[in-house]
Tab-separated table of C-alpha atoms in Angstrom:
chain	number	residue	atom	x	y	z
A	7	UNK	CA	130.229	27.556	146.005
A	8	UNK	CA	130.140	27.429	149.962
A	9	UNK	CA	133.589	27.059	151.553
A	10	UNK	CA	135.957	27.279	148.544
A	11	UNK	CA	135.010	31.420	148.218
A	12	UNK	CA	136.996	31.325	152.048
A	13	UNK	CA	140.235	29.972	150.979
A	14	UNK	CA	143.293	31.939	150.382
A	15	UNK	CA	145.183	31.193	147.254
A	16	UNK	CA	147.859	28.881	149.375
A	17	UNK	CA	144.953	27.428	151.276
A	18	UNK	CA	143.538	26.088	147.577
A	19	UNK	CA	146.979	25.340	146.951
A	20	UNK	CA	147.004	23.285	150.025
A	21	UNK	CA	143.693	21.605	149.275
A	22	UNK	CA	144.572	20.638	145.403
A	23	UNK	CA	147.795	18.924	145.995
A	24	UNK	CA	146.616	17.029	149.035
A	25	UNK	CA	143.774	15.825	147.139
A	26	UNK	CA	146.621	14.940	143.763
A	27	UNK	CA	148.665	12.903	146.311
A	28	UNK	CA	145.637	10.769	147.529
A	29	UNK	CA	143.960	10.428	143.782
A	30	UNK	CA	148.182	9.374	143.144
A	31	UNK	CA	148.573	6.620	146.120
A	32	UNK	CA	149.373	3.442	145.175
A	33	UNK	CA	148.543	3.328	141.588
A	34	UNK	CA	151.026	3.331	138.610
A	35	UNK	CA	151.614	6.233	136.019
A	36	UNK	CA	149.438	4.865	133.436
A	37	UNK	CA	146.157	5.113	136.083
A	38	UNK	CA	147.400	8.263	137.248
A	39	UNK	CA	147.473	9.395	133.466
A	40	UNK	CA	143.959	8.182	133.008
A	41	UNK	CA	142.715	10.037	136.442
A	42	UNK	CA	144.684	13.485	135.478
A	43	UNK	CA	143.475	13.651	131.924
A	44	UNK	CA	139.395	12.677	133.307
A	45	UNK	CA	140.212	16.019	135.531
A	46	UNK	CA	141.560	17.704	132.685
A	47	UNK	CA	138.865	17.062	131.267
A	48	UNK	CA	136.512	18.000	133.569
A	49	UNK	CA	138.123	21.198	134.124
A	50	UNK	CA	137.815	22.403	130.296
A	51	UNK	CA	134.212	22.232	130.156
A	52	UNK	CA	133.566	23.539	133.546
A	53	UNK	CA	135.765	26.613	131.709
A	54	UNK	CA	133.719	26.252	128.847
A	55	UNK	CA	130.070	26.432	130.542
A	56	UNK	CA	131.882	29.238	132.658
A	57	UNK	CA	132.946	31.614	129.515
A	58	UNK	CA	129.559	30.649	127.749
A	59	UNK	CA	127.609	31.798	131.151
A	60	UNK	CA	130.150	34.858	131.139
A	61	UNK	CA	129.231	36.104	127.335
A	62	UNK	CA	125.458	35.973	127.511
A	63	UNK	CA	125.909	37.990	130.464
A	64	UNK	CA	127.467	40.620	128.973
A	65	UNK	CA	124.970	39.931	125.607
A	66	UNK	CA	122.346	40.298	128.116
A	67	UNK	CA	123.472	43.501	129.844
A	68	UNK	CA	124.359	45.129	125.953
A	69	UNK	CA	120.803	44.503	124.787
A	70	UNK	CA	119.548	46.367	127.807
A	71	UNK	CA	121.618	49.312	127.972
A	72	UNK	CA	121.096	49.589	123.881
A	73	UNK	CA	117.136	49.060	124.829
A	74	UNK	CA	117.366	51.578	127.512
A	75	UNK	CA	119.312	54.206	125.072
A	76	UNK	CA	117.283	53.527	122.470
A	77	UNK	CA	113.987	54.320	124.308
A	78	UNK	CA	116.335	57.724	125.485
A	79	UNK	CA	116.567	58.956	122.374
A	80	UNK	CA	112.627	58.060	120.876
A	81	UNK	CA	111.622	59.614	124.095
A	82	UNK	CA	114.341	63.077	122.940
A	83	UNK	CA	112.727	62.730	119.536
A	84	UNK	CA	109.678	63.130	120.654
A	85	UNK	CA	110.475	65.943	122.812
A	86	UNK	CA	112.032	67.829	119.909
A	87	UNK	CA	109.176	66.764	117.662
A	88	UNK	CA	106.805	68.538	120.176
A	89	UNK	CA	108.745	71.703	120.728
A	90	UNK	CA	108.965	72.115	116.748
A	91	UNK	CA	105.467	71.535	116.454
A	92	UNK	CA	105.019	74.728	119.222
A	93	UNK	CA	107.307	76.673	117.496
A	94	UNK	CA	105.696	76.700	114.287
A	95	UNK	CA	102.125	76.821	115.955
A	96	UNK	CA	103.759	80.173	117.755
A	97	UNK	CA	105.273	81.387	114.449
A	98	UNK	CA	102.306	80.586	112.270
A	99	UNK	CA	99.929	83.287	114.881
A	100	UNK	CA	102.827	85.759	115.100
A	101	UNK	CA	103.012	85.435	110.738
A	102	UNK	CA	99.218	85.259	110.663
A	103	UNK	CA	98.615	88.680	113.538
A	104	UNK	CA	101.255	90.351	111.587
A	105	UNK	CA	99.254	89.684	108.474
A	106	UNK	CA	96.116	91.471	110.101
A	107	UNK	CA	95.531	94.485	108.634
A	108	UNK	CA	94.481	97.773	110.956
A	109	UNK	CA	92.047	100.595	110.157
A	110	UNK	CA	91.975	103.484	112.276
């Protein structure tokens, strides 16, 4: 939004009720009604489309951090799947040289 990510808070201030008092010259309350509730209007679904852009954001960012954890822990599963696998390779020969009978 070039220009309007400059202004101070009393600059936008400023701005909105210069722009109220020219939309409000020389017409009567009842067109002035009509032109503040078409704002009003305007305003709630620009909030709306804001919030709704806002959530899938954050859905967005969830499912990638869960994704990202997710692959984490398969990939520490599989680590611990190997290193139990070695183990019992490593205990099997230590049960199965222990097993070995010597003659002298």
């Amino acid at each position: 939004m070039t220009g309007f990510e400059n202004l101070t808070p009393e600059d936008s201030l400023i701005l909105t009720n210069a722009i109220a008092i020219s939309l409000a010259k020389g017409k009567n309350a009842d067109e002035i009604n009509v032109i503040g509730n078409f704002l009003v209007g305007i305003g709630c679904l620009l909030l709306t489309i804001a919030s709704q852009q806002q959530y899938l954001t954050v859905l967005q960012e969830s499912r990638n951090s869960n994704s990202t954890q997710n692959n984490d822990n398969a990939n520490n599963n599989n680590n611990n799947n190997a290193n139990n696998n070695n183990n019992n390779n490593n205990n099997n020969a230590e049960s199965a040289a222990a097993d070995d009978v010597i003659i002298g």
